[in-house]
Short mmCIF file of C-alpha atoms in Angstrom, two decimals:
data_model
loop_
_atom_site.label_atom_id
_atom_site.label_comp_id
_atom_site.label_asym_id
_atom_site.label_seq_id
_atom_site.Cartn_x
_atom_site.Cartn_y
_atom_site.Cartn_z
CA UNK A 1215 -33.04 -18.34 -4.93
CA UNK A 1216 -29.75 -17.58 -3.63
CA UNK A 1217 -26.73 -18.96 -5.57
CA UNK A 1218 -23.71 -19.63 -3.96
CA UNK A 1219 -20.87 -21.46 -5.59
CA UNK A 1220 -19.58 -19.99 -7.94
CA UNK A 1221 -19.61 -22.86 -10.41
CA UNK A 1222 -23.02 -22.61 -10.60
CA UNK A 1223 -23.37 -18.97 -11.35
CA UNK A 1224 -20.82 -19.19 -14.07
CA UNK A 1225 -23.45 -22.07 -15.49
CA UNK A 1226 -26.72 -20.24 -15.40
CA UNK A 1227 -25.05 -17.45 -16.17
CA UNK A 1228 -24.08 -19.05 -19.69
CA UNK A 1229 -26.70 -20.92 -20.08
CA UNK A 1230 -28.94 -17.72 -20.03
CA UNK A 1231 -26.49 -15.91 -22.52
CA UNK A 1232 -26.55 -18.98 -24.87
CA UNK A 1233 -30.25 -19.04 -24.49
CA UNK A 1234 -31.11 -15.33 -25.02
CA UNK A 1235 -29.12 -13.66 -27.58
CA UNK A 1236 -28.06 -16.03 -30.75
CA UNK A 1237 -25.03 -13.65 -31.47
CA UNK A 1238 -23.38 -15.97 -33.63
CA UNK A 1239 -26.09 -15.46 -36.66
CA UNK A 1240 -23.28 -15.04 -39.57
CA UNK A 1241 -25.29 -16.09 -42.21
CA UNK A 1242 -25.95 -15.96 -45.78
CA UNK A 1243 -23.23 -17.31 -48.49
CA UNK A 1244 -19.88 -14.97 -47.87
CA UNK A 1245 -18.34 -15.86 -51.08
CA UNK A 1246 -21.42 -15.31 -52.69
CA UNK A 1247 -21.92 -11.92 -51.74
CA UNK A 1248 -18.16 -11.11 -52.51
CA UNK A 1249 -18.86 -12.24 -56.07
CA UNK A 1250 -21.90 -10.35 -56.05
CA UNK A 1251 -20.50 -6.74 -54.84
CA UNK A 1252 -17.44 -7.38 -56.78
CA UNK A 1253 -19.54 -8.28 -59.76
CA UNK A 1254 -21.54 -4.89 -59.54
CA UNK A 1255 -19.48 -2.38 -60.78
CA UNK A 1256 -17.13 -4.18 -63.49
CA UNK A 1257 -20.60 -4.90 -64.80
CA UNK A 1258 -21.40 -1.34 -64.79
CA UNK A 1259 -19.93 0.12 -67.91
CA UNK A 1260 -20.66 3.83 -66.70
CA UNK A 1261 -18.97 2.99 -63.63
CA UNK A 1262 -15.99 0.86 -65.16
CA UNK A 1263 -14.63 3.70 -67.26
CA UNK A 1264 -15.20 6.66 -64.73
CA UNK A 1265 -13.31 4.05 -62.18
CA UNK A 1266 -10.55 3.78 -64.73
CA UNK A 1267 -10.38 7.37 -65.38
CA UNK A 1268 -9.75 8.26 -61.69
CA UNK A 1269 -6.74 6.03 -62.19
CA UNK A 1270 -5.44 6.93 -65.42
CA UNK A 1271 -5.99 10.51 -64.03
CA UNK A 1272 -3.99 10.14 -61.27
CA UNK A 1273 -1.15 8.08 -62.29
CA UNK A 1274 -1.05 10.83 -65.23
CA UNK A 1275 -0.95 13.94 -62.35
CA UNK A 1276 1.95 11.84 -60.90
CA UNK A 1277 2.78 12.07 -56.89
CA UNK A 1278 0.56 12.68 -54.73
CA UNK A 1279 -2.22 12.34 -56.65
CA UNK A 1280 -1.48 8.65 -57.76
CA UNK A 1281 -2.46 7.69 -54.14
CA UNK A 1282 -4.76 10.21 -53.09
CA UNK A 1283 -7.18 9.91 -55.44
CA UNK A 1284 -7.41 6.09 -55.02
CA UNK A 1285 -7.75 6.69 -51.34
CA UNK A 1286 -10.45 9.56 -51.25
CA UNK A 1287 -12.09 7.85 -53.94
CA UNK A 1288 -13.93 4.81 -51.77
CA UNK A 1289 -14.00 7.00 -48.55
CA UNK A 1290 -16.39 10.00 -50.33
CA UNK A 1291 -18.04 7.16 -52.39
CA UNK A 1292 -19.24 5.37 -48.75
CA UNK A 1293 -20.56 8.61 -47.30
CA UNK A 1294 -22.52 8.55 -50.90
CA UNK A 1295 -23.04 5.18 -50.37
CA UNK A 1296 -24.58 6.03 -46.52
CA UNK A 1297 -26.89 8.81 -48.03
CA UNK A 1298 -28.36 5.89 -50.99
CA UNK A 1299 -28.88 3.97 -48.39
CA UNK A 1300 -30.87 6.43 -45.86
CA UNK A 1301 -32.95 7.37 -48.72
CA UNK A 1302 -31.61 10.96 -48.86
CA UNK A 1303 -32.17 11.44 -52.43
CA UNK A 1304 -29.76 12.98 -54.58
CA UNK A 1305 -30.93 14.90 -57.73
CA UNK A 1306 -30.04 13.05 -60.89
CA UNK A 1307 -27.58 10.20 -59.95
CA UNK A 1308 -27.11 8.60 -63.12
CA UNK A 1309 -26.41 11.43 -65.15
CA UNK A 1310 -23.79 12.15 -62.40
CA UNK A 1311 -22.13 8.72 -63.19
CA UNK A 1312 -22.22 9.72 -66.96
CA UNK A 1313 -21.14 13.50 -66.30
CA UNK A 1314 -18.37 12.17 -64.13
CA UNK A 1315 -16.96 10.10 -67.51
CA UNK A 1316 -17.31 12.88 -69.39
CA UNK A 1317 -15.14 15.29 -67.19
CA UNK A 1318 -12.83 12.79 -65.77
CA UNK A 1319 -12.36 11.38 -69.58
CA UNK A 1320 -11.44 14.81 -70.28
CA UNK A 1321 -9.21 15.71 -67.67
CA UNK A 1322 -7.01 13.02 -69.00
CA UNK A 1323 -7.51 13.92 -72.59
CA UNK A 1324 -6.68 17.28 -72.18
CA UNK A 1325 -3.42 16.37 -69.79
CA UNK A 1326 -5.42 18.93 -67.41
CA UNK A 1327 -3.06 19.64 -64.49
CA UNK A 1328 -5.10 21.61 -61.45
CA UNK A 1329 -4.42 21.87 -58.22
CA UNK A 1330 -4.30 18.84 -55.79
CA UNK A 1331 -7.30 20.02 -54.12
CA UNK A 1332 -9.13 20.91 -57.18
CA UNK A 1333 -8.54 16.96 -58.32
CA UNK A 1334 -9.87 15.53 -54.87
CA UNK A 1335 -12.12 17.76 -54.75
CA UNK A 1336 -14.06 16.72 -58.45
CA UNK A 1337 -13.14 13.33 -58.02
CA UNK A 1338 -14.92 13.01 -54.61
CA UNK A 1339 -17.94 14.98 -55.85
CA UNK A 1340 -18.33 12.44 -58.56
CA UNK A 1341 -17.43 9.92 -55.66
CA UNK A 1342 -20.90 10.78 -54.06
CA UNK A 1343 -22.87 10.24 -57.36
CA UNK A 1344 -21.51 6.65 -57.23
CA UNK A 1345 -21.77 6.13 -53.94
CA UNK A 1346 -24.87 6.68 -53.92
CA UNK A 1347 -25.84 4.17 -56.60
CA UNK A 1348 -24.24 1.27 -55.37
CA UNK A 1349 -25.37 2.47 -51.64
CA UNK A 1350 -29.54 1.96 -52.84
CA UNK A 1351 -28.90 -1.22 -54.07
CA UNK A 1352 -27.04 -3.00 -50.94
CA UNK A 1353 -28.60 -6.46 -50.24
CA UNK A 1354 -30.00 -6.97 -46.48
CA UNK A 1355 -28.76 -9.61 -44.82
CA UNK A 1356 -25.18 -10.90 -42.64
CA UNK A 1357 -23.71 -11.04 -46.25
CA UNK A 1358 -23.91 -7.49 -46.80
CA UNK A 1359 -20.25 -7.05 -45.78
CA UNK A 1360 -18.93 -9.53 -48.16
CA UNK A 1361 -20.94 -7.31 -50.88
CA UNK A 1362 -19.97 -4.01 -49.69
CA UNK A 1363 -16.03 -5.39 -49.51
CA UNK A 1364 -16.59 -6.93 -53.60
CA UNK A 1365 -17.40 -4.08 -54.38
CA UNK A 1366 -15.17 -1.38 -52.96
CA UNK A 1367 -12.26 -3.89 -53.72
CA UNK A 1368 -13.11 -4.27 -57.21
CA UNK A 1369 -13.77 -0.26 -57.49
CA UNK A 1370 -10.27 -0.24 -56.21
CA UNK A 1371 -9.08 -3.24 -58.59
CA UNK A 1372 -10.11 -0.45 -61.95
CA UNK A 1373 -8.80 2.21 -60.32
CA UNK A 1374 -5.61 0.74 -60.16
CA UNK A 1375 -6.37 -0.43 -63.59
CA UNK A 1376 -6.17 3.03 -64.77
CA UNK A 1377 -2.62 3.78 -62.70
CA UNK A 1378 -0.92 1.00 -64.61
CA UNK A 1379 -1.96 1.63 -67.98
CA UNK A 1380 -1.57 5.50 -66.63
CA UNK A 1381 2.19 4.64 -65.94
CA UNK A 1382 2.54 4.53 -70.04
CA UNK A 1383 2.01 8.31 -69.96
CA UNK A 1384 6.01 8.24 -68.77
CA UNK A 1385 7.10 7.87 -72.52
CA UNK A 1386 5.79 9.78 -75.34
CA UNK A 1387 4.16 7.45 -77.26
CA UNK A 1388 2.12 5.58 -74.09
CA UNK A 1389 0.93 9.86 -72.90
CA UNK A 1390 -0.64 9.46 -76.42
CA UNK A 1391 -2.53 6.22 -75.74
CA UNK A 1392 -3.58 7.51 -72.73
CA UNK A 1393 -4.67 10.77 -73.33
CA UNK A 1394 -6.62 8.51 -76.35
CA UNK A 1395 -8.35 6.66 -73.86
CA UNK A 1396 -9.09 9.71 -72.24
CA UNK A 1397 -11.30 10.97 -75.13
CA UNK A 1398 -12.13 7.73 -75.45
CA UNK A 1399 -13.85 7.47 -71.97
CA UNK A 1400 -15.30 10.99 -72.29
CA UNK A 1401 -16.85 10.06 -75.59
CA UNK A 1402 -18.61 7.14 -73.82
CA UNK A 1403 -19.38 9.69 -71.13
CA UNK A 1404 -21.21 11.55 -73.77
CA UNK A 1405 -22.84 8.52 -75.34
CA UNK A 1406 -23.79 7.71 -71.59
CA UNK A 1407 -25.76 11.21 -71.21
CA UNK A 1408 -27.30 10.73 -74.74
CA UNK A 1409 -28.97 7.04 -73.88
CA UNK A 1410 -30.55 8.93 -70.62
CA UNK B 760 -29.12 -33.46 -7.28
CA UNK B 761 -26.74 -31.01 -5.86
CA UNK B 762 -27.33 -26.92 -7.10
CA UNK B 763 -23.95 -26.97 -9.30
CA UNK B 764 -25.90 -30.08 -11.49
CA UNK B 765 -29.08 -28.52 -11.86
CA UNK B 766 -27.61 -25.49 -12.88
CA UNK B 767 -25.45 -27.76 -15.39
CA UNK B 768 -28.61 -29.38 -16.61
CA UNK B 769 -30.45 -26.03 -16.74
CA UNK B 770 -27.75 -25.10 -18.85
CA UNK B 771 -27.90 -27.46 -21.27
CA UNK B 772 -31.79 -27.72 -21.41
CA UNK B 773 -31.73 -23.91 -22.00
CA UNK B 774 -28.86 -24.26 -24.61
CA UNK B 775 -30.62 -26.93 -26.48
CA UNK B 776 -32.94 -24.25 -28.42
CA UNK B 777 -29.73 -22.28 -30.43
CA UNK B 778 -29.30 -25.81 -32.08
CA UNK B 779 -31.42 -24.73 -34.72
CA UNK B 780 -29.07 -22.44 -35.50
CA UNK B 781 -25.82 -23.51 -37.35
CA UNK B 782 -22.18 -23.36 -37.16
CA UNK B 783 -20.06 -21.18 -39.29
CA UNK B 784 -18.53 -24.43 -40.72
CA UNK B 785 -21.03 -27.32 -40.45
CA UNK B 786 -19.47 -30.31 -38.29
CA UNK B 787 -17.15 -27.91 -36.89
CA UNK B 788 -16.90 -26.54 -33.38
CA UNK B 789 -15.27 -26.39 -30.23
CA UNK B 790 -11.70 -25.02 -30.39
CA UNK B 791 -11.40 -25.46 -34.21
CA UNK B 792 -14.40 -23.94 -34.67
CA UNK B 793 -13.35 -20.85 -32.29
CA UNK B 794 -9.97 -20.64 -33.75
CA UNK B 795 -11.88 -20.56 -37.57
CA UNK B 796 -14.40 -18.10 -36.32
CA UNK B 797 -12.28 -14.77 -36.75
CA UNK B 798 -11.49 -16.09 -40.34
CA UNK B 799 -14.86 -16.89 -41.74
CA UNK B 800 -16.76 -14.12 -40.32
CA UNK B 801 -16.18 -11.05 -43.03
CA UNK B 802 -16.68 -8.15 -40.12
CA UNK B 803 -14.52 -9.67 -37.84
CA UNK B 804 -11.35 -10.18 -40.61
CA UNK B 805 -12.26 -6.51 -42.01
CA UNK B 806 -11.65 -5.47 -38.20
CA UNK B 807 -8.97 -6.99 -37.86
CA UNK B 808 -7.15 -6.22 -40.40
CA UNK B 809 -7.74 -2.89 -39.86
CA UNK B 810 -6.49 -3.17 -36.86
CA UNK B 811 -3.39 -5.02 -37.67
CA UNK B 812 -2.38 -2.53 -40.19
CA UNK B 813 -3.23 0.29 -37.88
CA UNK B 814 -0.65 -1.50 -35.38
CA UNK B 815 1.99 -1.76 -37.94
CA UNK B 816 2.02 1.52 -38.60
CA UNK B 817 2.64 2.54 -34.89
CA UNK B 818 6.08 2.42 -33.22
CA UNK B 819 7.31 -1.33 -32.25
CA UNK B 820 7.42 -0.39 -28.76
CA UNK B 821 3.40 1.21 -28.75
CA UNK B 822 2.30 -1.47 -30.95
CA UNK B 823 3.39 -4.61 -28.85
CA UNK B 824 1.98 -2.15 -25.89
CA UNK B 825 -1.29 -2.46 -27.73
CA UNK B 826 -1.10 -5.97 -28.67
CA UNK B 827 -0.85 -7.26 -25.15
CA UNK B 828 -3.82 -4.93 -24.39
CA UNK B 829 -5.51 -6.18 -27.32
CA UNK B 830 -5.23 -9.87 -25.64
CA UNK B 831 -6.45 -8.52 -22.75
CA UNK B 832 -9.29 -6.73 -23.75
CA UNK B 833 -10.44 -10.31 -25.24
CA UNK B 834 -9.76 -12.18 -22.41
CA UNK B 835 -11.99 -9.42 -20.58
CA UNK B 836 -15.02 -10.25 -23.54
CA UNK B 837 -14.72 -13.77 -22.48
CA UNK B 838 -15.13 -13.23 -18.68
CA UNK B 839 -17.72 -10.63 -19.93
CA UNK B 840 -19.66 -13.62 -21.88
CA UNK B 841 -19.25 -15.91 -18.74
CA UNK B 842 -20.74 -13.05 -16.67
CA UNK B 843 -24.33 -12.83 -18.39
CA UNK B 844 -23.12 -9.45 -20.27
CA UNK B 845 -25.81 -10.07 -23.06
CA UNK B 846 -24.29 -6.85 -25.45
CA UNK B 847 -27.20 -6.00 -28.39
CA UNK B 848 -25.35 -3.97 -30.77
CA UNK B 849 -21.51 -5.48 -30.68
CA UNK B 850 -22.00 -6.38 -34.90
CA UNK B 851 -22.44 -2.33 -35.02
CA UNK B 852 -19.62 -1.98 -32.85
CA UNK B 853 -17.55 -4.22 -34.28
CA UNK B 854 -18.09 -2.13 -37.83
CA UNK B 855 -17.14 0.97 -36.38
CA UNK B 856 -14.00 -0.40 -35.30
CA UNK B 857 -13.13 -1.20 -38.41
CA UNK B 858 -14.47 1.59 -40.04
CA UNK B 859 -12.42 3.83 -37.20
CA UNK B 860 -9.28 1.60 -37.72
CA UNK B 861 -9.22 1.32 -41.81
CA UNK B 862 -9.74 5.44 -41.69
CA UNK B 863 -6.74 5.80 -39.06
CA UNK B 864 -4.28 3.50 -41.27
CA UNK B 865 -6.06 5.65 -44.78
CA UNK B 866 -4.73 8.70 -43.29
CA UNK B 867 -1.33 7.82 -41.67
CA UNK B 868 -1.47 9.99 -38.68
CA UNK B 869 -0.22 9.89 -35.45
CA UNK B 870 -2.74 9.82 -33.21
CA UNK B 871 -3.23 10.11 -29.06
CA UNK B 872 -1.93 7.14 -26.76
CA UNK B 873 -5.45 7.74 -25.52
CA UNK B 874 -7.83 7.42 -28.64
CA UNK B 875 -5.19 4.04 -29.75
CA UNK B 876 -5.39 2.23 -26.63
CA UNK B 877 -9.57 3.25 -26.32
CA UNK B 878 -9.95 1.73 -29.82
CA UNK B 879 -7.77 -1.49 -29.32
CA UNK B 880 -9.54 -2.18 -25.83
CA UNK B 881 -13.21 -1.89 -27.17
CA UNK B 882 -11.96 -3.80 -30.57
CA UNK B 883 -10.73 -6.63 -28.10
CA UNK B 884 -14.23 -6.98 -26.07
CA UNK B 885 -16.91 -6.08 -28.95
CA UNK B 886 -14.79 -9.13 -30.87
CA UNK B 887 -15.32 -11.49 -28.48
CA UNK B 888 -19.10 -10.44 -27.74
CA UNK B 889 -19.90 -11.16 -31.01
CA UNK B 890 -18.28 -14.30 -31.12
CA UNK B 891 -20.43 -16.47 -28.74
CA UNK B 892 -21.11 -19.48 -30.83
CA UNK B 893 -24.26 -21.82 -30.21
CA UNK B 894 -22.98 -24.84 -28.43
CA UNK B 895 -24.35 -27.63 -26.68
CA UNK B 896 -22.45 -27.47 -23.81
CA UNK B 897 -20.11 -25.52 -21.59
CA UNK B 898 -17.23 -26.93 -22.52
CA UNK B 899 -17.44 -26.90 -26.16
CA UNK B 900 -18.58 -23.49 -25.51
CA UNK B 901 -15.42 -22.33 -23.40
CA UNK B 902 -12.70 -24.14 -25.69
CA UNK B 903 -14.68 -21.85 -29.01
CA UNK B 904 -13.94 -18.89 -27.22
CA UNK B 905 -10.55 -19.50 -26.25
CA UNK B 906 -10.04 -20.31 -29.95
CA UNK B 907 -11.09 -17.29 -30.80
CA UNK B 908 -8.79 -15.28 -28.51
CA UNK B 909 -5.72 -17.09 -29.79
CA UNK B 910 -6.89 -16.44 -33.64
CA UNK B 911 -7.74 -13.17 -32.95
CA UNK B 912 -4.56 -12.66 -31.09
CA UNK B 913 -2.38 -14.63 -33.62
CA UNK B 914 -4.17 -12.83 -37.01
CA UNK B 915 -3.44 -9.20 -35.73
CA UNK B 916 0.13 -10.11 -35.10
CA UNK B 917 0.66 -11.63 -38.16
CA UNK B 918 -1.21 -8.70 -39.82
CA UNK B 919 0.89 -5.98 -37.73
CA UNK B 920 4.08 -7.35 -38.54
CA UNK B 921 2.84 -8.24 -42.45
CA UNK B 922 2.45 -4.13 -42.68
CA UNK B 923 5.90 -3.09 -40.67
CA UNK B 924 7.03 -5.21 -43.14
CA UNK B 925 6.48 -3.17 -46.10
CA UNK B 926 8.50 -0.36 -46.29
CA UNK B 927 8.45 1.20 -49.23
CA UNK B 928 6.58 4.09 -50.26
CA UNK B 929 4.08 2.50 -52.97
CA UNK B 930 3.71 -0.18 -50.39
CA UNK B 931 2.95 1.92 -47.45
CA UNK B 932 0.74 3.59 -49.75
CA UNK B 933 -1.10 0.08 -50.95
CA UNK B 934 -1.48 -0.61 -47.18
CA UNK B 935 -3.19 3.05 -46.86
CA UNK B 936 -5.41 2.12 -49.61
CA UNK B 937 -6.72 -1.08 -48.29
CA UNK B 938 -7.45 0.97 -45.00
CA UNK B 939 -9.50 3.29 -47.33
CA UNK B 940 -11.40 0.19 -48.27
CA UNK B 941 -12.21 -1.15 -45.74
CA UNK B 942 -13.46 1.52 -43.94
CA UNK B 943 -15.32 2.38 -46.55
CA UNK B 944 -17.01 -1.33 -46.79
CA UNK B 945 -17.09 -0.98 -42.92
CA UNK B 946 -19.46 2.71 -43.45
CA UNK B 947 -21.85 1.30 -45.95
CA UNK B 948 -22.38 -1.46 -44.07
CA UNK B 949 -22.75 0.13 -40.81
CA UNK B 950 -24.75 2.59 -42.34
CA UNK B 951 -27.37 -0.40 -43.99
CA UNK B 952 -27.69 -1.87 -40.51
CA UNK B 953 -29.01 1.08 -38.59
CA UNK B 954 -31.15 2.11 -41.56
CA UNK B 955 -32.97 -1.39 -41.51
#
């Protein structure tokens, strides 16, 4: 059948798009999956105060490292993220997330000063370890990008946590409570390892 | 019956089965619902965000460049749609444009007039290709789409200038790390769509 006017091409050639391939299929509750992904890791102690120690880390290293480390941070933990959920397995994940208290907690407890690289470096290998968790347990579905957003914001939200009460270390007495929180954090670190 | 009508009633016969899907917003549809769509789907506002901030961090000049390329690219998805393109992976696509743009505005670097405009053209067409809605007719059907080219068009503007906007360091640094996030929500995502 030979179609001339153009009208009518345009029409079949909708309708057979429209019929074919249901591309609008956004389903699933968006806010719901937010919640969820932003519920996941302020629910996860290990993760809340190795989140907070990148922060209080940073914002205690000062320029650049108040930034960079909150940037590399959620990049490294996707690509740990990607490898949870490809199945690559990664030897001993959770004690990664407690090991990754323990040294960060410690970093900031001991007012440890390395190298830029040397900081972005051990944050983003501890990045993997958490990546990796959250990664495996993705939900399926349309409202997996709400999730994944929840819960990289909300990693975000404690890392920035840990800048602002890391801002304190500019007077004496605030360096204190945040190298306190520090030991604090790598004590729970330990405790963490311990409950394994 | 003329051919123009039976393709007309061929269209809406063979339109009649994607009623069993729904709209994003129940009730709504047509322009409104087009003009909504860019909003309420959580790939679509990651990518274009991402892509707004990646504008705003280009030179006025290049980024109103891109921005009328940008239009164009959607208006070319529409005629694509119209055309019988029937695109399968254009929700993958549409991820890695976001995950491309968030990781271009995370690192802050000036890139090649090439690799900008390749991104902002593909953005442009893999948005509207996955914007199709499920409507009952053709008209309904074309006034969704244009909708969605004015939202589109309108959000990234909005977003662009929103980011030339902020000029100071910690906020040129906030708008680096919400690239960082996103593109890392964009990666795990991606990543849990081609592994399922």
């Amino acid at each position: 059948m030979s179609i001339e006017r153009p009208a009518a091409r345009v029409a079949l050639s909708l309708a057979s798009v429209l019929a074919s391939a249901p591309a609008w299929a956004h389903t699933g509750s968006v806010a719901g999956g937010f919640l969820g992904g932003f519920a996941h890791p302020v629910f996860g102690i290990d993760h809340v105060v190795a989140m907070v120690a990148v922060g209080l880390w940073g914002a205690f290293l000062g320029a650049p490292a108040i930034w960079l480390l909150p940037i590399v941070f959620p990049l490294v933990m996707a690509c740990g993220g990607v490898l949870g959920i490809l199945g690559v397995p990664i030897p001993a994940v959770e004690t990664g997330i407690a090991t990754s208290a323990v040294v960060l907690g410690l970093m900031v407890a001991l007012a440890a000063r390395p190298p830029l690289w040397v900081a972005a470096v051990l944050v983003g290998a501890f990045a993997i370890f958490h990546g990796h968790a959250h990664g495996a347990e993705l939900p399926a579905g349309a409202d997996a990008v709400a999730y994944s957003a929840g819960f990289v914001i909300a990693t975000g939200v404690l890392h920035l946590a840990g800048i602002a009460f890391g801002t304190l270390a500019a007077w004496p007495a605030g360096r204190l409570a945040v190298r306190t929180a520090g030991g604090a954090i790598a004590l729970a670190g330990v405790a963490f390892l311990a409950l394994r | 019956m003329s051919l123009l009508r039976a393709a007309v009633v061929a269209a809406l016969a063979l339109t009649a089965t994607p009623a069993l899907a729904h709209d994003l917003v129940p009730g709504v549809s047509g322009l409104t619902g087009g003009l909504l769509h860019p909003l309420l789907v959580p790939a679509h506002l990651m990518a274009l965000a991402a892509l707004g901030l990646f504008l705003g961090q280009q030179p006025r000049r290049t980024s109103a460049g891109l921005l009328a390329v940008f239009t164009a690219s959607l208006i070319i998805g529409v005629i694509a749609i119209v055309s019988a393109v029937s695109p399968v992976y254009q929700g993958d696509v549409v991820l890695a444009v976001a995950a491309i743009a968030g990781l271009l505005v995370a690192l802050a670097r000036p890139i090649t007039a090439l690799l900008s405009l390749s991104l902002i053209a593909i953005a442009g067409i893999v948005l509207m290709l996955d914007s199709v809605p499920h409507e009952m007719s053709m008209q309904t059907t074309f006034l969704a789409l244009v909708g969605t080219v004015i939202a589109a068009s309108i959000m990234i503007t909005l977003v662009a200038e929103a980011g030339r906007a902020l000029t100071r360091d910690w906020q040129r640094i906030g708008v680096r790390i919400v690239g960082s996030w996103i593109a890392a929500s964009a990666i795990l995502v991606l990543a849990l769509r081609l592994a399922r």
